[in-house]
Coordinates of N, CA, C and O in Angstrom, one line a residue:
D1 N 4.6 8.2 -20.7 CA 4.5 7.6 -19.3 C 3.2 6.4 -19.9 O 1.8 6.6 -19.2
G2 N 3.5 5.2 -20.8 CA 2.2 5.1 -21.1 C 2.6 4.5 -22.8 O 3.4 4.9 -23.6
L3 N 2.3 3.2 -22.7 CA 2.3 2.3 -24.4 C 0.5 2.3 -24.9 O 1.1 1.0 -25.1
D4 N 0.2 3.1 -24.4 CA -1.3 3.2 -25.4 C -1.1 3.5 -26.3 O -0.8 4.7 -26.8
A5 N -1.1 3.0 -27.6 CA -0.7 3.2 -29.5 C -2.1 3.9 -29.6 O -1.6 4.9 -30.0
P6 N -2.8 4.6 -28.8 CA -4.2 5.3 -29.6 C -3.5 7.1 -29.4 O -3.7 7.8 -29.6
G7 N -2.6 7.2 -28.0 CA -1.8 8.1 -28.1 C -0.1 8.0 -28.1 O 0.5 7.2 -28.9
P8 N 0.7 9.8 -28.1 CA 1.5 9.1 -28.5 C 2.5 8.4 -27.5 O 2.3 8.5 -26.6
I9 N 3.7 8.0 -28.1 CA 4.5 7.3 -27.3 C 5.8 7.6 -26.9 O 6.7 8.0 -28.2
R10 N 6.9 8.2 -26.3 CA 8.0 8.5 -25.9 C 8.4 7.5 -25.6 O 8.7 6.4 -24.7
L11 N 9.6 7.3 -26.9 CA 10.9 6.5 -27.0 C 12.2 7.2 -26.4 O 12.5 7.9 -27.3
A12 N 12.2 7.2 -24.8 CA 13.4 7.6 -24.6 C 14.9 6.8 -24.8 O 15.2 5.6 -25.0
L13 N 16.7 7.7 -25.4 CA 17.5 7.5 -24.9 C 18.4 7.7 -23.9 O 18.3 8.6 -22.9
I14 N 19.1 6.9 -23.5 CA 20.1 7.4 -22.7 C 22.0 6.9 -23.6 O 21.7 6.0 -23.6
H15 N 22.0 8.5 -23.5 CA 23.5 8.8 -23.5 C 24.5 8.3 -23.2 O 24.6 8.0 -21.9
N16 N 25.5 7.3 -23.7 CA 26.2 6.3 -24.0 C 27.7 6.6 -24.8 O 28.1 6.0 -25.4
P17 N 27.9 7.7 -24.6 CA 29.1 8.2 -25.2 C 30.2 7.4 -25.5 O 30.7 7.0 -24.4
V18 N 30.8 7.7 -27.0 CA 31.7 6.9 -27.3 C 33.2 7.3 -26.7 O 34.1 7.1 -26.3
D19 N 33.1 9.1 -26.4 CA 33.9 10.0 -26.5 C 33.7 10.7 -25.0 O 35.3 11.8 -24.8
G20 N 33.2 10.3 -24.4 CA 32.6 10.6 -22.9 C 32.5 12.6 -23.2 O 32.4 13.1 -21.7
T21 N 31.6 12.8 -24.4 CA 31.0 14.0 -23.9 C 29.6 14.0 -24.0 O 29.1 13.4 -24.5
P22 N 29.2 15.3 -24.1 CA 27.5 15.5 -23.9 C 27.1 15.4 -24.8 O 27.0 15.3 -26.2
L23 N 25.7 14.9 -25.1 CA 24.8 14.5 -26.2 C 25.1 15.5 -27.2 O 24.7 16.8 -27.0
T24 N 24.7 15.3 -28.9 CA 24.6 16.1 -29.8 C 24.3 15.8 -30.6 O 23.8 16.5 -31.3
A25 N 24.3 13.9 -30.7 CA 23.5 13.8 -32.0 C 22.6 12.1 -31.2 O 23.5 11.5 -30.9
A26 N 21.5 12.2 -31.6 CA 20.5 10.8 -31.5 C 20.1 10.4 -32.9 O 19.9 10.7 -33.6
Q27 N 20.3 9.2 -32.4 CA 19.0 8.4 -33.6 C 18.3 7.6 -33.0 O 19.1 6.7 -31.8
I28 N 17.3 7.2 -33.3 CA 16.3 6.0 -32.7 C 15.8 5.6 -34.2 O 15.5 5.8 -35.2
H29 N 15.9 4.1 -34.0 CA 14.7 3.3 -35.1 C 13.8 2.1 -34.4 O 13.9 2.0 -33.0
Y30 N 12.4 1.9 -34.7 CA 11.8 1.6 -34.5 C 10.8 0.4 -35.4 O 11.0 0.9 -37.0
R31 N 10.5 -1.2 -34.9 CA 9.7 -2.0 -36.2 C 8.9 -2.8 -35.1 O 8.6 -2.6 -34.1
L32 N 8.0 -3.2 -36.1 CA 6.8 -3.8 -35.0 C 7.7 -5.0 -35.1 O 8.9 -5.5 -36.4
Q33 N 7.9 -6.0 -34.1 CA 8.3 -7.0 -34.1 C 8.2 -8.6 -35.3 O 7.1 -8.2 -35.4
G34 N 9.6 -8.9 -35.2 CA 9.1 -9.6 -36.7 C 9.4 -9.2 -37.7 O 9.1 -9.7 -38.5
A35 N 9.5 -7.4 -38.3 CA 9.5 -7.2 -39.6 C 10.7 -7.4 -39.7 O 11.8 -7.1 -39.2
T36 N 11.0 -6.7 -40.8 CA 12.3 -6.7 -41.2 C 12.5 -6.0 -41.8 O 14.1 -5.5 -41.9
T37 N 12.1 -4.6 -41.7 CA 12.7 -2.8 -42.1 C 12.8 -2.2 -40.6 O 11.9 -2.2 -39.9
W38 N 13.5 -1.0 -40.9 CA 13.3 -0.2 -39.7 C 12.9 0.9 -40.0 O 13.4 1.4 -41.5
T39 N 12.4 1.6 -39.5 CA 12.4 3.4 -39.6 C 13.3 4.0 -38.4 O 13.0 4.2 -37.5
T40 N 13.9 4.7 -39.5 CA 14.5 4.9 -38.7 C 14.3 6.9 -38.5 O 14.4 7.9 -39.3
Q41 N 14.7 7.7 -37.1 CA 14.4 9.0 -36.6 C 15.8 9.3 -36.6 O 16.4 9.2 -35.7
T42 N 16.1 10.7 -37.3 CA 17.5 11.3 -36.4 C 16.9 12.2 -35.1 O 16.1 13.3 -36.3
L43 N 17.5 12.6 -34.4 CA 17.2 13.5 -33.3 C 17.6 14.6 -33.0 O 17.6 15.3 -32.0
G44 N 18.9 15.0 -33.5 CA 19.5 16.0 -33.2 C 20.2 15.3 -31.9 O 20.3 14.8 -31.6
A45 N 20.2 16.7 -31.3 CA 20.5 16.5 -29.3 C 19.2 16.4 -28.7 O 20.1 16.4 -27.5
A46 N 18.4 15.8 -29.5 CA 17.0 15.0 -28.2 C 17.3 13.9 -28.0 O 18.1 12.7 -28.5
D47 N 17.1 13.9 -26.3 CA 16.9 12.0 -26.2 C 15.7 11.5 -26.1 O 15.8 10.5 -25.2
F48 N 15.0 12.1 -27.0 CA 13.7 10.6 -27.0 C 13.5 11.4 -28.6 O 13.0 12.3 -28.8
Y49 N 11.9 10.5 -28.8 CA 11.2 10.4 -30.0 C 10.3 10.4 -29.4 O 9.6 9.5 -28.7
L50 N 9.0 11.5 -30.1 CA 8.0 11.1 -29.9 C 6.8 10.2 -30.9 O 6.6 11.1 -31.6
L51 N 6.8 9.3 -31.0 CA 6.5 8.5 -32.1 C 4.6 8.8 -31.9 O 4.0 8.9 -31.2
P52 N 4.1 9.0 -33.4 CA 3.1 9.7 -33.3 C 2.2 8.5 -33.0 O 1.8 7.6 -33.2
A53 N 0.9 9.1 -32.8 CA -0.7 8.6 -31.8 C -1.1 7.3 -32.7 O -0.7 8.8 -34.3
G54 N -1.3 6.8 -33.3 CA -1.8 5.4 -34.3 C -0.9 5.2 -35.1 O -1.2 4.5 -36.0
T55 N 0.4 5.2 -34.9 CA 1.4 4.6 -35.5 C 1.3 2.8 -35.6 O 1.8 2.3 -36.6
Y56 N 0.9 3.0 -34.6 CA 0.6 0.9 -34.0 C -1.0 0.9 -33.1 O -0.9 2.2 -33.1
S57 N -1.1 -0.2 -32.9 CA -2.6 -0.7 -32.1 C -1.6 -1.3 -31.3 O -1.3 -2.4 -31.4
N58 N -3.0 -1.4 -30.2 CA -2.5 -2.1 -29.2 C -2.8 -3.5 -29.5 O -3.6 -3.6 -30.1
G59 N -1.9 -4.3 -28.4 CA -2.1 -5.4 -28.9 C -1.0 -6.0 -29.8 O -0.2 -7.5 -29.7
Q60 N -0.1 -5.0 -30.5 CA 1.4 -5.3 -31.4 C 2.7 -4.8 -30.3 O 2.1 -4.2 -28.9
T61 N 3.6 -5.7 -30.4 CA 5.1 -5.3 -30.0 C 5.7 -4.6 -30.8 O 5.7 -5.1 -31.9
I62 N 6.2 -3.5 -30.4 CA 7.2 -2.7 -31.0 C 8.7 -2.9 -30.5 O 8.8 -3.2 -29.4
E63 N 9.3 -3.0 -31.6 CA 11.0 -3.2 -31.3 C 11.9 -1.9 -31.2 O 12.0 -1.4 -32.9
V64 N 12.6 -1.1 -30.3 CA 12.9 0.0 -30.7 C 14.8 -0.4 -30.1 O 14.9 -1.1 -29.3
Q65 N 15.5 0.6 -31.2 CA 16.9 0.6 -30.7 C 17.0 1.4 -30.8 O 16.6 3.2 -31.8
G66 N 18.4 2.3 -30.3 CA 18.8 3.8 -30.1 C 20.7 4.0 -30.5 O 21.1 2.6 -30.2
Q67 N 21.5 5.0 -31.1 CA 22.6 5.5 -31.2 C 22.6 6.9 -30.8 O 21.3 7.7 -30.7
T68 N 23.5 7.3 -29.9 CA 23.9 8.5 -29.7 C 25.7 9.0 -29.9 O 26.4 8.1 -30.2
A69 N 25.5 10.3 -30.3 CA 26.9 10.5 -30.3 C 27.1 12.1 -29.9 O 26.5 12.5 -29.3
G70 N 28.6 11.8 -29.2 CA 28.9 13.1 -28.9 C 29.6 14.2 -29.6 O 29.4 14.3 -30.8
S71 N 30.4 15.0 -29.3 CA 31.0 16.3 -29.8 C 32.1 15.8 -30.7 O 31.9 16.7 -32.4
S72 N 32.5 14.3 -30.9 CA 33.3 13.8 -31.9 C 32.4 13.3 -33.3 O 32.6 13.4 -34.3
G73 N 31.1 13.4 -32.7 CA 30.5 12.9 -33.6 C 30.2 11.7 -34.1 O 29.6 11.1 -34.8
M74 N 30.9 10.7 -33.8 CA 31.1 9.3 -33.8 C 29.9 8.8 -32.7 O 29.6 8.7 -31.6
Y75 N 29.5 7.9 -33.7 CA 27.8 7.6 -32.8 C 28.7 6.3 -32.5 O 29.2 5.0 -32.9
S76 N 27.5 5.9 -31.3 CA 27.7 4.7 -30.6 C 27.4 3.9 -31.2 O 26.6 3.9 -32.3
D77 N 27.5 1.7 -31.1 CA 26.5 1.0 -31.9 C 25.7 1.3 -31.4 O 25.2 2.0 -30.3
W78 N 24.7 0.6 -32.4 CA 22.6 0.2 -31.8 C 22.7 -0.5 -30.3 O 23.6 -1.5 -30.3
S79 N 21.8 -0.1 -30.1 CA 21.6 -0.6 -28.4 C 21.2 -1.9 -28.9 O 20.6 -2.3 -29.6
P80 N 21.4 -2.5 -27.6 CA 20.0 -3.7 -28.0 C 18.4 -3.4 -28.0 O 18.2 -2.8 -27.7
S81 N 17.8 -4.7 -29.0 CA 16.6 -4.0 -29.0 C 15.3 -4.2 -27.7 O 15.9 -4.9 -26.5
T82 N 14.9 -3.3 -27.5 CA 14.0 -3.2 -26.4 C 12.6 -3.7 -27.0 O 12.2 -2.8 -28.1
L83 N 12.1 -4.8 -26.5 CA 10.6 -4.7 -27.1 C 9.6 -4.1 -26.1 O 9.6 -4.3 -24.8
L84 N 8.3 -3.6 -27.0 CA 7.4 -2.4 -26.1 C 5.9 -2.7 -26.5 O 6.0 -3.0 -27.2
P85 N 5.4 -3.8 -25.9 CA 4.0 -4.8 -25.7 C 3.2 -3.5 -25.7 O 3.2 -2.3 -24.6
L86 N 2.2 -3.2 -27.1 CA 1.2 -1.7 -26.5 C 0.2 -2.2 -26.1 O -0.5 -3.6 -26.7
R87 N -0.7 -1.8 -25.0 CA -2.2 -2.2 -24.7 C -2.6 -0.8 -24.0 O -2.2 0.3 -23.8
A88 N -3.6 -0.8 -23.8 CA -4.5 0.2 -23.4 C -4.4 0.7 -21.8 O -3.3 -0.4 -21.0
R89 N -3.9 1.4 -21.4 CA -3.8 2.7 -20.0 C -5.1 1.6 -19.2 O -5.9 1.5 -19.4
P90 N -4.7 1.9 -17.8 CA -5.5 1.0 -16.8 C -6.5 1.5 -16.7 O -6.5 3.1 -16.4
P91 N -8.5 1.3 -16.1 CA -9.1 2.4 -16.4 C -9.2 2.7 -15.1 O -8.8 1.4 -14.2
V92 N -9.6 4.0 -14.9 CA -9.7 4.1 -13.5 C -11.8 5.1 -13.3 O -11.5 5.9 -14.3
T93 N -12.1 4.9 -12.2 CA -14.0 5.1 -12.0 C -14.0 5.4 -10.4 O -13.7 4.7 -9.9
I94 N -13.9 6.9 -10.0 CA -14.3 7.2 -9.3 C -15.9 7.0 -8.8 O -16.7 7.1 -9.4
T95 N -15.8 6.3 -8.2 CA -17.5 5.8 -7.2 C -18.3 6.7 -6.3 O -19.4 6.7 -6.2
S96 N -17.6 7.4 -5.4 CA -17.3 8.1 -5.0 C -16.7 9.4 -4.3 O -15.5 8.7 -4.0
P97 N -17.0 10.3 -4.1 CA -17.9 11.3 -4.7 C -18.5 10.8 -5.9 O -17.4 11.4 -6.7
T98 N -19.9 11.5 -6.4 CA -20.2 11.4 -8.1 C -20.4 13.1 -8.4 O -21.0 13.1 -9.4
G99 N -19.8 13.6 -7.5 CA -20.0 15.0 -7.9 C -21.1 16.2 -7.2 O -22.0 15.7 -6.7
G100 N -21.1 17.4 -7.7 CA -22.2 17.8 -6.9 C -21.8 18.3 -5.2 O -21.2 18.4 -4.8
V101 N -23.2 18.4 -4.3 CA -22.4 18.9 -3.3 C -22.4 18.0 -2.3 O -23.0 16.7 -2.0
W102 N -21.8 18.0 -1.1 CA -21.1 17.0 -0.7 C -21.2 17.8 1.1 O -21.2 19.0 1.3
L103 N -22.2 16.8 1.5 CA -22.5 17.6 3.0 C -22.0 17.3 4.6 O -22.1 17.4 6.1
S104 N -20.7 16.9 4.4 CA -19.6 16.7 5.7 C -18.5 17.1 5.6 O -18.1 16.7 4.2
P105 N -17.5 17.1 6.6 CA -16.5 18.1 6.7 C -15.4 16.3 6.6 O -14.4 16.9 6.5
T106 N -15.8 15.6 6.5 CA -14.4 14.5 5.8 C -15.5 14.1 4.5 O -16.4 13.4 4.5
L107 N -14.6 14.0 3.6 CA -14.8 13.4 2.4 C -14.0 12.2 1.9 O -12.9 12.2 1.7
T108 N -14.9 11.1 1.8 CA -14.2 9.6 1.3 C -14.6 9.5 0.1 O -15.2 9.6 -0.6
V109 N -13.3 9.1 -0.6 CA -13.4 9.0 -2.0 C -12.9 7.4 -2.2 O -12.0 6.8 -1.3
E110 N -13.8 6.9 -3.1 CA -14.1 5.7 -3.8 C -14.1 5.5 -5.1 O -14.3 6.5 -5.7
W111 N -12.7 4.5 -5.6 CA -12.6 4.3 -6.7 C -12.8 2.7 -7.3 O -12.6 1.7 -6.3
A112 N -12.8 2.4 -8.6 CA -13.0 0.9 -8.9 C -11.9 1.4 -10.1 O -11.7 2.0 -11.0
A113 N -10.3 0.3 -9.9 CA -10.0 -0.2 -10.6 C -9.2 -1.7 -10.9 O -9.4 -2.5 -9.9
V114 N -8.8 -1.8 -12.0 CA -8.2 -3.4 -12.5 C -6.7 -3.4 -12.2 O -6.4 -2.5 -12.8
A115 N -6.7 -4.4 -11.7 CA -4.5 -4.4 -11.6 C -4.2 -3.9 -10.6 O -2.7 -3.4 -11.4
Q116 N -4.3 -2.5 -10.0 CA -4.0 -1.6 -9.8 C -2.6 -2.1 -8.8 O -2.5 -2.9 -7.8
T117 N -2.0 -1.2 -9.2 CA -0.3 -2.0 -8.0 C -0.4 -0.5 -6.9 O 0.3 -0.7 -5.9
E118 N -0.7 1.1 -7.6 CA -1.0 1.9 -6.4 C -1.6 3.0 -7.1 O -2.3 2.6 -8.5
A119 N -2.3 3.7 -6.1 CA -2.7 5.1 -6.9 C -2.3 6.4 -6.2 O -1.8 5.8 -4.8
V120 N -2.9 7.4 -6.6 CA -2.4 8.6 -6.4 C -3.7 9.4 -6.2 O -4.2 9.8 -7.3
V121 N -4.4 9.9 -4.9 CA -5.9 10.4 -5.0 C -5.0 12.2 -4.4 O -4.4 12.1 -3.5
E122 N -5.6 12.6 -5.3 CA -5.7 14.2 -5.0 C -6.4 15.2 -4.6 O -7.7 15.1 -5.0
L123 N -6.5 15.9 -4.1 CA -7.9 16.9 -3.4 C -7.2 18.1 -4.2 O -6.4 19.0 -3.7
L124 N -8.2 19.0 -4.8 CA -7.6 20.1 -5.4 C -8.1 21.0 -5.2 O -9.8 20.7 -5.1
D125 N -8.4 22.7 -4.8 CA -8.7 23.4 -4.8 C -9.3 24.2 -5.8 O -9.3 23.7 -7.1
A126 N -10.6 25.0 -6.1 CA -11.5 25.7 -7.0 C -10.1 26.0 -8.0 O -10.6 26.2 -9.1
Q127 N -8.8 26.4 -7.6 CA -8.0 27.1 -8.9 C -7.5 25.7 -9.2 O -6.6 26.1 -10.3
G128 N -7.5 24.5 -8.9 CA -6.3 23.8 -9.2 C -5.3 23.5 -8.3 O -4.1 22.8 -9.2
V129 N -5.0 24.0 -7.6 CA -3.7 24.1 -6.6 C -4.6 22.9 -5.5 O -5.1 22.9 -5.1
L130 N -3.4 22.0 -5.7 CA -3.4 21.0 -5.2 C -3.0 21.3 -3.3 O -2.4 21.9 -3.0
V131 N -4.1 20.6 -2.8 CA -4.5 21.0 -1.4 C -3.4 19.8 -0.7 O -2.9 19.6 0.3
E132 N -4.1 18.3 -0.9 CA -3.3 17.2 -0.1 C -3.1 16.1 -1.3 O -4.1 16.4 -2.5
S133 N -2.8 15.0 -1.0 CA -2.3 14.3 -2.1 C -1.8 13.0 -1.0 O -1.4 12.8 -0.4
R134 N -2.5 11.8 -1.6 CA -2.4 10.4 -0.6 C -1.7 9.4 -2.2 O -2.7 9.6 -3.3
Q135 N -0.8 8.3 -1.7 CA -0.3 7.5 -2.4 C -0.7 6.2 -1.8 O -0.2 6.0 -0.5
V136 N -1.1 5.2 -2.2 CA -2.1 4.6 -1.8 C -1.6 2.5 -2.6 O -1.0 3.1 -3.2
G137 N -1.4 2.0 -2.1 CA -0.8 0.4 -2.5 C -2.2 -0.1 -3.2 O -3.1 0.1 -3.5
A138 N -1.6 -1.7 -3.6 CA -2.9 -2.0 -4.5 C -3.4 -2.8 -4.0 O -5.0 -2.6 -4.6
S139 N -4.3 -3.1 -2.6 CA -5.3 -3.4 -2.6 C -6.6 -2.2 -1.6 O -7.1 -2.4 -1.4
V140 N -6.0 -0.9 -1.7 CA -6.7 0.5 -1.3 C -7.4 0.9 -2.5 O -7.1 1.4 -3.3
R141 N -8.7 1.2 -2.8 CA -9.6 1.5 -3.0 C -10.2 2.7 -2.4 O -11.3 2.9 -3.0
T142 N -9.7 3.1 -1.3 CA -10.9 4.4 -0.3 C -10.0 5.2 -0.2 O -8.8 4.5 0.6
T143 N -10.1 6.2 0.3 CA -9.7 7.3 1.0 C -9.9 8.5 1.9 O -11.7 8.2 0.9
A144 N -9.7 9.2 2.6 CA -10.4 10.1 3.4 C -10.1 11.3 3.5 O -8.6 11.4 3.6
F145 N -10.1 12.9 3.1 CA -10.0 13.5 3.5 C -11.2 14.9 3.9 O -12.1 14.6 4.6
T146 N -10.1 15.7 5.8 CA -11.1 16.7 5.8 C -10.9 17.9 4.9 O -9.8 18.0 4.4
V147 N -12.3 18.8 4.9 CA -12.6 19.5 3.8 C -13.5 20.1 4.5 O -14.0 20.6 5.5
S148 N -13.8 21.7 4.1 CA -14.5 22.8 4.3 C -15.3 23.5 4.2 O -15.6 23.2 2.9
D149 N -15.9 23.9 4.8 CA -17.5 24.3 4.3 C -17.7 25.6 3.5 O -16.5 26.0 3.6
Y150 N -18.5 26.0 2.4 CA -18.3 26.5 1.3 C -17.4 26.6 0.6 O -17.2 27.6 0.4
T151 N -17.0 25.5 0.1 CA -15.5 25.5 -0.5 C -15.5 24.5 -1.8 O -16.3 23.5 -1.5
Q152 N -15.5 25.1 -2.9 CA -15.3 24.0 -4.1 C -13.8 23.3 -4.5 O -12.6 23.7 -3.7
Y153 N -14.2 21.9 -4.3 CA -12.8 21.2 -4.4 C -12.9 20.2 -6.2 O -13.9 20.3 -6.2
T154 N -11.9 19.7 -6.5 CA -11.7 18.8 -7.6 C -11.1 17.8 -6.9 O -10.1 17.5 -6.1
V155 N -11.7 16.5 -6.7 CA -11.1 15.1 -7.0 C -10.4 14.4 -7.7 O -11.3 14.3 -8.9
R156 N -9.1 14.0 -8.2 CA -8.3 13.5 -8.9 C -7.4 11.7 -8.8 O -7.0 12.5 -7.5
V157 N -7.9 11.2 -8.9 CA -7.5 9.7 -9.1 C -6.4 9.0 -10.1 O -7.3 9.3 -11.4
T158 N -5.8 9.0 -10.1 CA -4.5 8.3 -11.4 C -3.8 6.5 -10.7 O -3.5 6.7 -9.4
V159 N -4.2 5.5 -11.2 CA -4.0 4.6 -10.7 C -3.1 4.1 -11.5 O -2.9 4.1 -12.9
A160 N -1.9 3.1 -11.1 CA -1.2 2.6 -11.8 C -0.7 1.2 -12.1 O -1.3 0.2 -10.7
D161 N -0.9 0.0 -13.0 CA -0.6 -1.1 -12.5 C 0.8 -1.4 -13.0 O 1.7 -0.4 -13.2
A162 N 1.3 -2.9 -13.6 CA 3.0 -3.3 -13.4 C 3.5 -2.1 -15.1 O 4.7 -2.5 -14.7
D163 N 2.4 -1.7 -15.4 CA 3.1 -1.3 -16.6 C 3.4 0.3 -17.0 O 4.2 1.0 -17.7
Q164 N 2.6 1.0 -16.4 CA 1.3 2.2 -16.8 C 0.7 2.6 -15.9 O -0.1 2.3 -15.1
S165 N 0.7 4.1 -16.0 CA -0.7 4.8 -15.5 C -1.5 4.9 -16.1 O -1.7 5.3 -17.3
S166 N -2.8 5.0 -15.6 CA -4.2 5.6 -15.9 C -4.4 7.4 -16.5 O -3.3 8.0 -15.6
L167 N -5.3 7.6 -16.8 CA -5.1 8.8 -17.2 C -6.5 9.4 -15.9 O -6.9 8.3 -15.2
P168 N -6.0 10.4 -15.5 CA -6.5 10.7 -14.1 C -8.3 11.0 -14.1 O -8.5 11.1 -15.6
A169 N -8.8 10.1 -13.2 CA -10.1 10.6 -13.2 C -10.8 12.0 -12.2 O -10.0 11.8 -11.7
S170 N -11.5 12.1 -12.6 CA -11.6 13.8 -11.4 C -13.1 13.7 -11.8 O -14.2 13.5 -12.7
V171 N -13.4 14.2 -10.3 CA -14.9 14.8 -10.0 C -14.9 16.0 -9.5 O -14.1 16.0 -8.1
A172 N -15.9 16.7 -9.3 CA -15.8 18.0 -8.7 C -17.0 18.0 -7.9 O -18.3 17.6 -8.2
I173 N -16.5 18.7 -6.3 CA -18.0 18.9 -5.3 C -17.7 20.5 -5.1 O -16.9 20.8 -5.0
T174 N -18.6 20.5 -4.4 CA -19.1 21.7 -3.5 C -19.8 21.4 -1.7 O -20.2 20.8 -1.9
V175 N -18.9 21.3 -1.2 CA -19.2 21.3 0.7 C -20.2 22.5 0.8 O -19.6 23.5 1.2
Q176 N -21.2 21.6 1.8 CA -21.6 22.8 1.9 C -22.0 22.5 3.3 O -22.3 21.7 4.4

């Protein structure tokens, strides 16, 4: 879920069999947009390839094609090219709470993000189990949860822009 070049990039295929049978083999190839040669990977029966971190840089665009085969072993034609512009994930910062002790039964969570199309705000207990989750739209940068006294929580916020999701931001609190 991301086209941030410093991390690995998952290149997925959709099996479109020539013979109507399940996927038994696949190939994917990729290159920097405008390059003349492809790098080809044979995937076996996998329907994705994990492009290693750092293969390309943010700001570059890669071109990807794939082909699959069913039990006959006959590969489909190469798919049309897909262009994937690489760029950094959207940043998110939790601005409240800042961690430590929280003194109210209402936990107001606020965050800062750029170009947010949606956000998921999660409240987790001390064991990391999800207590409550909220999905909010583009213009919302705050939400509130009811919390219990003498309990530890972690707040986690993940935002998405038009192309990809941020890495989650989190902060731990203890309600007193």
